[in-house]
Coordinates of C-alpha atoms in Angstrom, one line a residue:
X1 CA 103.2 155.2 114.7
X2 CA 99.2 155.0 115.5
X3 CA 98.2 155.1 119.0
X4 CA 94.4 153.6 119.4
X5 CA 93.1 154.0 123.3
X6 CA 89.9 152.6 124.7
X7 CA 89.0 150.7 128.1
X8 CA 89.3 147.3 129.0
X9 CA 85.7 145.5 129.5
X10 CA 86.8 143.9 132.4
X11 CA 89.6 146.0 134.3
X12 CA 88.2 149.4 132.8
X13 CA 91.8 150.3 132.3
X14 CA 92.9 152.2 129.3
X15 CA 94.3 150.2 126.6
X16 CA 96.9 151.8 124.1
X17 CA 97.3 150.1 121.2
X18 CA 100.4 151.0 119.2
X19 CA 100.4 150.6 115.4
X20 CA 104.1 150.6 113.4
X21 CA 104.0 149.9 109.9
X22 CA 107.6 148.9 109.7
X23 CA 107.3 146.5 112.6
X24 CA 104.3 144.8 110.5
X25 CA 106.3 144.9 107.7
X26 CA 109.3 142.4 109.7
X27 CA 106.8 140.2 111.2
X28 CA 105.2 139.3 107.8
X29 CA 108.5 139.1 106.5
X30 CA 109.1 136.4 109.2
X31 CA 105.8 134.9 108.8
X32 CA 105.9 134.6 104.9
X33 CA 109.5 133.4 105.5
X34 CA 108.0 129.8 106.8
X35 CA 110.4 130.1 109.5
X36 CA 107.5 129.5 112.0
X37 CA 106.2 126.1 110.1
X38 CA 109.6 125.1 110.4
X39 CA 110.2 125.9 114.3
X40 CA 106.6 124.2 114.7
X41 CA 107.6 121.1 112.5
X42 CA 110.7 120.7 114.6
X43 CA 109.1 120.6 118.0
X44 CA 106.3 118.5 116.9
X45 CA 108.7 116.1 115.8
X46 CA 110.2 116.1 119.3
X47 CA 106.9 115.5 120.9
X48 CA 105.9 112.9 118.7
X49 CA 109.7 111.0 119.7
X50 CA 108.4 111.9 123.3
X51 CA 104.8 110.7 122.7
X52 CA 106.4 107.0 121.7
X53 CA 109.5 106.7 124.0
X54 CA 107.8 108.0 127.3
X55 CA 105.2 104.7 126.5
X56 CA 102.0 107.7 126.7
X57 CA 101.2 106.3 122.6
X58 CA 101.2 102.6 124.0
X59 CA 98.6 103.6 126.9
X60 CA 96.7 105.7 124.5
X61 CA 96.3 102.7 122.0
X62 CA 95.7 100.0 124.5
X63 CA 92.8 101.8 126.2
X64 CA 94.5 104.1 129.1
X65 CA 93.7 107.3 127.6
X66 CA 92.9 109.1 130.3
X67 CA 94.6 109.9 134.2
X68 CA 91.7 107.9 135.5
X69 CA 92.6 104.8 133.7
X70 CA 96.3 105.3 134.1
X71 CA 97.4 107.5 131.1
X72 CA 100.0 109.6 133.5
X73 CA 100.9 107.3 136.1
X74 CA 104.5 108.0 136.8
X75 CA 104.8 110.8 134.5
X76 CA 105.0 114.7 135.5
X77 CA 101.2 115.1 135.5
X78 CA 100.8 118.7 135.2
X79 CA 103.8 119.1 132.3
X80 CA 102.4 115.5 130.7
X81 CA 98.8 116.7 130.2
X82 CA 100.1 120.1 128.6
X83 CA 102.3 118.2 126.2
X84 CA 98.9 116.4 125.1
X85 CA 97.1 119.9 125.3
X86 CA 99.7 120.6 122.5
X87 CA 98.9 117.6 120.4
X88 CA 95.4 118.2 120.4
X89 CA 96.1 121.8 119.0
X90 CA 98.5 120.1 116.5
X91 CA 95.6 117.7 115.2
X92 CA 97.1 114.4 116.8
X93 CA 94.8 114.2 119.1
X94 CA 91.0 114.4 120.3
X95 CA 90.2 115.3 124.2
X96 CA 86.4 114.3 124.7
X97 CA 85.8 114.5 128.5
X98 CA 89.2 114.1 129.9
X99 CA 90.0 111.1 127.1
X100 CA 92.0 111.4 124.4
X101 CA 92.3 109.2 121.5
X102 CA 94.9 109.2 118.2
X103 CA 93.3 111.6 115.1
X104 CA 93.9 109.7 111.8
X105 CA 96.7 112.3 111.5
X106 CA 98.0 111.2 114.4
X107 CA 97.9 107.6 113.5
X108 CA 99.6 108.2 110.2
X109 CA 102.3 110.2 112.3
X110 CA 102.9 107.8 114.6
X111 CA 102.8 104.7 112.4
X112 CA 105.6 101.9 112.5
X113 CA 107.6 103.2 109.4
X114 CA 106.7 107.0 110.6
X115 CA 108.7 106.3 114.1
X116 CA 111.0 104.3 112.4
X117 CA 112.5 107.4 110.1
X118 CA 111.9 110.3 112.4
X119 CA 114.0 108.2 115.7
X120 CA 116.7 107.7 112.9
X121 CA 117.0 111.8 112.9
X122 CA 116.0 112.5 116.0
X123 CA 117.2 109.4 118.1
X124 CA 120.2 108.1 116.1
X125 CA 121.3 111.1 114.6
X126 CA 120.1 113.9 117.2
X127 CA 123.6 114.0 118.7
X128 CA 125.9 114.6 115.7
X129 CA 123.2 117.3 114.2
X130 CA 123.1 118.9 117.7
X131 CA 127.2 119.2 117.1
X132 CA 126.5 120.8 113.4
X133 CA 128.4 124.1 113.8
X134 CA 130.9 122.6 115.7
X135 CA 131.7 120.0 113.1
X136 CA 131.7 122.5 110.4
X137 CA 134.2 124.8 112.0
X138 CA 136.6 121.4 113.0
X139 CA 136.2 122.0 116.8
X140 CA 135.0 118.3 116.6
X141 CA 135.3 115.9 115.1
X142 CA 133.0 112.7 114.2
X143 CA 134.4 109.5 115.5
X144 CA 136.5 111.4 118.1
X145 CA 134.4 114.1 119.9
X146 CA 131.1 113.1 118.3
X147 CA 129.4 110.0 118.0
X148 CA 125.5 109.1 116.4
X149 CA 123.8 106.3 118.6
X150 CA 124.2 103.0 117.1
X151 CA 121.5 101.4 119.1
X152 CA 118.6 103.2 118.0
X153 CA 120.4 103.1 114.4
X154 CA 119.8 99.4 114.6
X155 CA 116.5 99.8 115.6
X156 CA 114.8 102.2 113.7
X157 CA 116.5 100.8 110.3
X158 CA 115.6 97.6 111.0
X159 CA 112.1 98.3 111.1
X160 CA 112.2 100.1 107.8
X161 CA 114.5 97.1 106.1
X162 CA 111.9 94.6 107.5
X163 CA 109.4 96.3 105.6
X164 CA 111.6 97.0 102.2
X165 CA 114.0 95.1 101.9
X166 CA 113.9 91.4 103.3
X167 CA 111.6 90.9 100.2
X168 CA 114.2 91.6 98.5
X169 CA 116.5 89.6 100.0
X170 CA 114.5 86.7 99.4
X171 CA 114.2 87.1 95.8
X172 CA 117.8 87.0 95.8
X173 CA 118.1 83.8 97.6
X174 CA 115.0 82.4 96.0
X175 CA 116.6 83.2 92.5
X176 CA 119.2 81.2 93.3
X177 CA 117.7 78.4 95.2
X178 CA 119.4 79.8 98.3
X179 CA 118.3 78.3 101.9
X180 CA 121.0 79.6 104.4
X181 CA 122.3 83.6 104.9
X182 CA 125.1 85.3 106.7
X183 CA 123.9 88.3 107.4
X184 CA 127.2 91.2 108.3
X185 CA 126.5 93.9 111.0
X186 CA 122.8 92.2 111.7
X187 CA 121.7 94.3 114.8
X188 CA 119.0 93.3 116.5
X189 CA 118.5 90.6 113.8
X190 CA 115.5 91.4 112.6
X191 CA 116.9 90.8 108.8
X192 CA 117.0 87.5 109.3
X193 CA 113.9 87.1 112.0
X194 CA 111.6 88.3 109.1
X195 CA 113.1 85.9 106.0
X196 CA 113.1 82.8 108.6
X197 CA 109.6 83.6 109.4
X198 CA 108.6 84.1 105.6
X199 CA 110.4 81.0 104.4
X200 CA 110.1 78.1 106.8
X201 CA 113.5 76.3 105.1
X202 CA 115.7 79.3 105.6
X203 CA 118.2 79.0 108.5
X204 CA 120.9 81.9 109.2
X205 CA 123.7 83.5 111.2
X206 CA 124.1 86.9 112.1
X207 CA 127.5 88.6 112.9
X208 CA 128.0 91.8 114.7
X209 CA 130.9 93.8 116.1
X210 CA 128.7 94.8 119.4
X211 CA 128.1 92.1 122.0
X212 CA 124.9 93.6 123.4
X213 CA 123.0 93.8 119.9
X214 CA 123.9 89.9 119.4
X215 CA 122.7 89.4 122.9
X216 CA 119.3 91.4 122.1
X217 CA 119.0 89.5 118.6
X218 CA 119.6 86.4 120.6
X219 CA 116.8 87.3 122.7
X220 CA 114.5 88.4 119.8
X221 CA 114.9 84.5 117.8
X222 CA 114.1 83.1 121.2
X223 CA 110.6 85.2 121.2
X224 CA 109.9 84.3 117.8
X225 CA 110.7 80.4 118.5
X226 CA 113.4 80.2 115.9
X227 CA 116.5 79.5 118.0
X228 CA 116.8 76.2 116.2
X229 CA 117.4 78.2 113.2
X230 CA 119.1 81.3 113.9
X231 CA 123.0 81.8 115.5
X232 CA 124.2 85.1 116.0
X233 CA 127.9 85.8 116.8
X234 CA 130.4 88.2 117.2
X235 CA 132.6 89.3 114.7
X236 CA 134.0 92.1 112.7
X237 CA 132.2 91.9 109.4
X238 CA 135.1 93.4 107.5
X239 CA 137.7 91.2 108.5
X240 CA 136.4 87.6 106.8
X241 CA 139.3 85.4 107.9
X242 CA 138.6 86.1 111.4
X243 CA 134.7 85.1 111.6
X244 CA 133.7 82.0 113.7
X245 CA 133.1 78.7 111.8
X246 CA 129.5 78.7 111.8
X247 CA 130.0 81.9 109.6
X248 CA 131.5 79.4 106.4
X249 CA 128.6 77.4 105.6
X250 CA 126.1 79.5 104.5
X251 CA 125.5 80.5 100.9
X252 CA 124.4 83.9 100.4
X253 CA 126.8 86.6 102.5
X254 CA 124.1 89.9 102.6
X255 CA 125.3 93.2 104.1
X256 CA 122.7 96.2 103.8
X257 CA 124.7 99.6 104.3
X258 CA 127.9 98.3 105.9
X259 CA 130.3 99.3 103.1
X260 CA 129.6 103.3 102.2
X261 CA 131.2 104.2 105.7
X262 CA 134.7 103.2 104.6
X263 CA 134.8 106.2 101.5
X264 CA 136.0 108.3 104.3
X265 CA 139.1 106.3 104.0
X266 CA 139.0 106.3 99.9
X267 CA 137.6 104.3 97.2
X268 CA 140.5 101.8 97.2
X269 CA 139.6 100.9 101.3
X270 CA 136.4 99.7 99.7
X271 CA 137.5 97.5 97.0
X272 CA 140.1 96.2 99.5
X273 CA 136.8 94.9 101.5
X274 CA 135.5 93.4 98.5
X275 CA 138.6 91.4 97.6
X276 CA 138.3 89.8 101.1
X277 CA 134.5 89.2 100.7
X278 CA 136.1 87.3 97.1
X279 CA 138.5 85.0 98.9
X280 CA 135.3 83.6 101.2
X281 CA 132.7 83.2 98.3
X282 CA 133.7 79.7 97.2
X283 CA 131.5 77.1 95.6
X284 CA 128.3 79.2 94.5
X285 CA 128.5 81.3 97.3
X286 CA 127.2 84.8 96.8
X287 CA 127.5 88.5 97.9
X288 CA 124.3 90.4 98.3
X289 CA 125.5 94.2 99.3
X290 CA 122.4 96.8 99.7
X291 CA 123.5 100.4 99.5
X292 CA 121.5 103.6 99.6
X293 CA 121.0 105.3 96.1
X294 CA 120.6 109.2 96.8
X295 CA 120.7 112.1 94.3
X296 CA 120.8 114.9 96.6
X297 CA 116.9 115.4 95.8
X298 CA 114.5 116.4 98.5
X299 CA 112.3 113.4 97.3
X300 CA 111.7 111.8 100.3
X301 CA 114.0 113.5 102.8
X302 CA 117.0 112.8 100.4
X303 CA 118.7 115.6 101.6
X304 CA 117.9 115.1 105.2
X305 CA 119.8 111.6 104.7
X306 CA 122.5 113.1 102.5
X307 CA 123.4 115.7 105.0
X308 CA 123.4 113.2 108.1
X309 CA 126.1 111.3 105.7
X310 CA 127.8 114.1 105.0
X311 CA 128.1 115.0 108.9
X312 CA 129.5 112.0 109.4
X313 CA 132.1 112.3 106.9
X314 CA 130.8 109.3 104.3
X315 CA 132.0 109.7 100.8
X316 CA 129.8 106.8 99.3
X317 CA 128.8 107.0 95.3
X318 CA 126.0 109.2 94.1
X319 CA 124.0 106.4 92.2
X320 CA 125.4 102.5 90.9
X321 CA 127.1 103.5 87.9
X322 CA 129.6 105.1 90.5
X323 CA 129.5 101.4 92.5
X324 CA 129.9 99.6 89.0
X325 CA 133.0 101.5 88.9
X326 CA 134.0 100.4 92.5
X327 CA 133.1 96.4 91.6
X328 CA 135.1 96.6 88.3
X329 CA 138.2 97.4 90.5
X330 CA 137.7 94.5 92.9
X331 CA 137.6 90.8 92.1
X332 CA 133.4 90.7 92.2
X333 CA 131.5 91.4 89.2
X334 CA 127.9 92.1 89.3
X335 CA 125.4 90.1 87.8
X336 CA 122.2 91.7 88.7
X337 CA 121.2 94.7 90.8
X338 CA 118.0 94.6 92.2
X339 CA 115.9 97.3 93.4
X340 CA 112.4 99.1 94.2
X341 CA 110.5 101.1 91.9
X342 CA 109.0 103.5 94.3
X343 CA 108.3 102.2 97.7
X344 CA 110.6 102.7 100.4
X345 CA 114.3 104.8 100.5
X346 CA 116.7 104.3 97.6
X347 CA 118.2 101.4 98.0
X348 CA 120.2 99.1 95.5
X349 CA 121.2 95.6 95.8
X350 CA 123.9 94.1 94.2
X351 CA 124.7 90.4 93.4
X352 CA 128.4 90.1 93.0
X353 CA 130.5 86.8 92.5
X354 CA 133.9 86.3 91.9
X355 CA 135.0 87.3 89.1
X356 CA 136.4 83.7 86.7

């Protein structure tokens, strides 16, 4: 070890500075190990979530960007204006005089589809990852001891299925000159808010098992003026004989990502669903069922979504030649599948009739 000694400019104490090459030799092991990029990534992920859900982006993008116009009113000043000291030295932000304003970094980070994916880890999610070793070692278990948050769930895929995959969805209908939807385990609605609002002719009911995301998607087709058009209900999508009557006269049934829970109970649980969905699809009704497609690829946080499905114990099919399997068990067939070339996560939809 290497002792260097000189005096403080200031204090004119003596300063030893020790020198160990196999202590340097550790730390650039942990530094070329990109352990610290992924401790920094992590917490600036958590102070983005913060940045949005505290309401400090909103004031920052409608003008109150600083504590003289209002930018911490209510908040813990002195811990608030270091969280935004951090966000500057992370490139989100630029402090000119007490103001700060969004970098184009920071925009990009803190778009509509960029809050959408990161609340699904972070908001949805956070509480069954935060129970990873647990899970892993059976002192919980999902369902029982640990549960993800279904409200932001809603939320934050609805936003990215606006985006995606109601286009989509109106192909399908469009394709087969389609004007009214059920649409199973709707949420906050926003599936159907966004095809009413693209296609004027289109009327719709949602169904949902939770009463306070039918009240909110209630809410959300009274903002948007289309009450006249939309009903949501009640209703346990997997049990078709018990839906409510405004449920039977619509002809396209869609469902994006209901179905790949129930592999946890077996492939057969599945095809059991579909043979009900069957029984309902009379006339020229038809099933639209959107499922995610990943291949255990880090593509575009595959694996990040893989391993939040495998937490939660969800044994759905790899790719559709896997769900081809599943439809040729049931009473569906599959006439088209429909899907996106690059844009958006992996997602397949599948038009399935009974089979005759």
């Amino acid at each position: 070890m290497e002792i260097l000694t000189g005096y403080s400019q200031s204090a004119r104490a003596e300063v030893a500075q020790l020198r160990d090459e196999e202590l340097i030799h550790t730390w650039q092991q942990f530094q070329m190990s990109t352990m610290p990029d992924l401790i920094s990534a992590m917490h600036l992920c958590h102070a983005i979530h913060a940045l949005a859900d505290t309401g400090l982006l909103e004031r920052l993008r409608d003008g109150r960007n600083s504590a003289a116009t209002g930018l911490l009113d209510g908040m813990n000043e002195r811990i608030a204006a270091n969280v935004l000291r951090y966000l500057v030295a992370r490139g989100l932000l630029e402090e000119w005089q007490g103001a700060y304003t969004l970098t184009y970094k920071g925009e990009l980070l803190t778009s509509e589809i960029s809050l959408a994916r990161l609340g699904f880890y972070v908001e949805a999610y956070g509480p069954v990852t935060q129970r990873m070793g647990d899970l892993i070692t059976s002192k919980a278990v999902y369902g029982t001891d640990v549960q993800r948050s279904n409200g932001p769930l809603s939320r934050h895929c609805g936003t990215v299925f606006a985006k995606y995959y109601t286009p989509i969805i109106q192909e399908a209908m469009a394709g087969r000159g389609a004007k009214r939807i059920l649409d199973l385990g709707c949420g906050a609605g926003q599936l159907l808010i966004d095809v009413c609002l693209n296609d004027p002719d289109v009327t719709g009911v949602g169904l949902d098992i939770a009463p306070a995301a039918v009240e909110v998607a209630r809410e959300q087709a009274r903002r948007h003026g289309l009450e006249d058009r939309l009903q949501f209900v009640v209703g346990d999508a997997f049990a078709p004989t018990d839906w409510p009557d405004v449920c039977g006269g619509v002809e396209v049934i869609s469902g994006i990502g209901v179905l790949h829970e129930h592999f946890r109970d077996g492939d057969q649980a599945v095809v059991e669903i579909l043979d009900a969905y069957a029984e309902v699809l009379t006339g020229k009704k038809m099933l639209l069922i959107g499922e995610p497609e990943p291949y255990y690829d880090d593509r575009e946080n595959d694996s990040d979504f893989f391993l939040m499905h495998v937490l939660t114990d969800q044994g759905f099919p790899v790719d559709r030649s896997d769900w081809a399997d599943v439809f040729e068990r049931s009473k569906l067939t599959c006439r088209r599948v429909l899907t996106r070339a690059t844009a958006g996560p992996r997602m397949c939809f599948y038009d399935l009739v009974p089979r005759g």
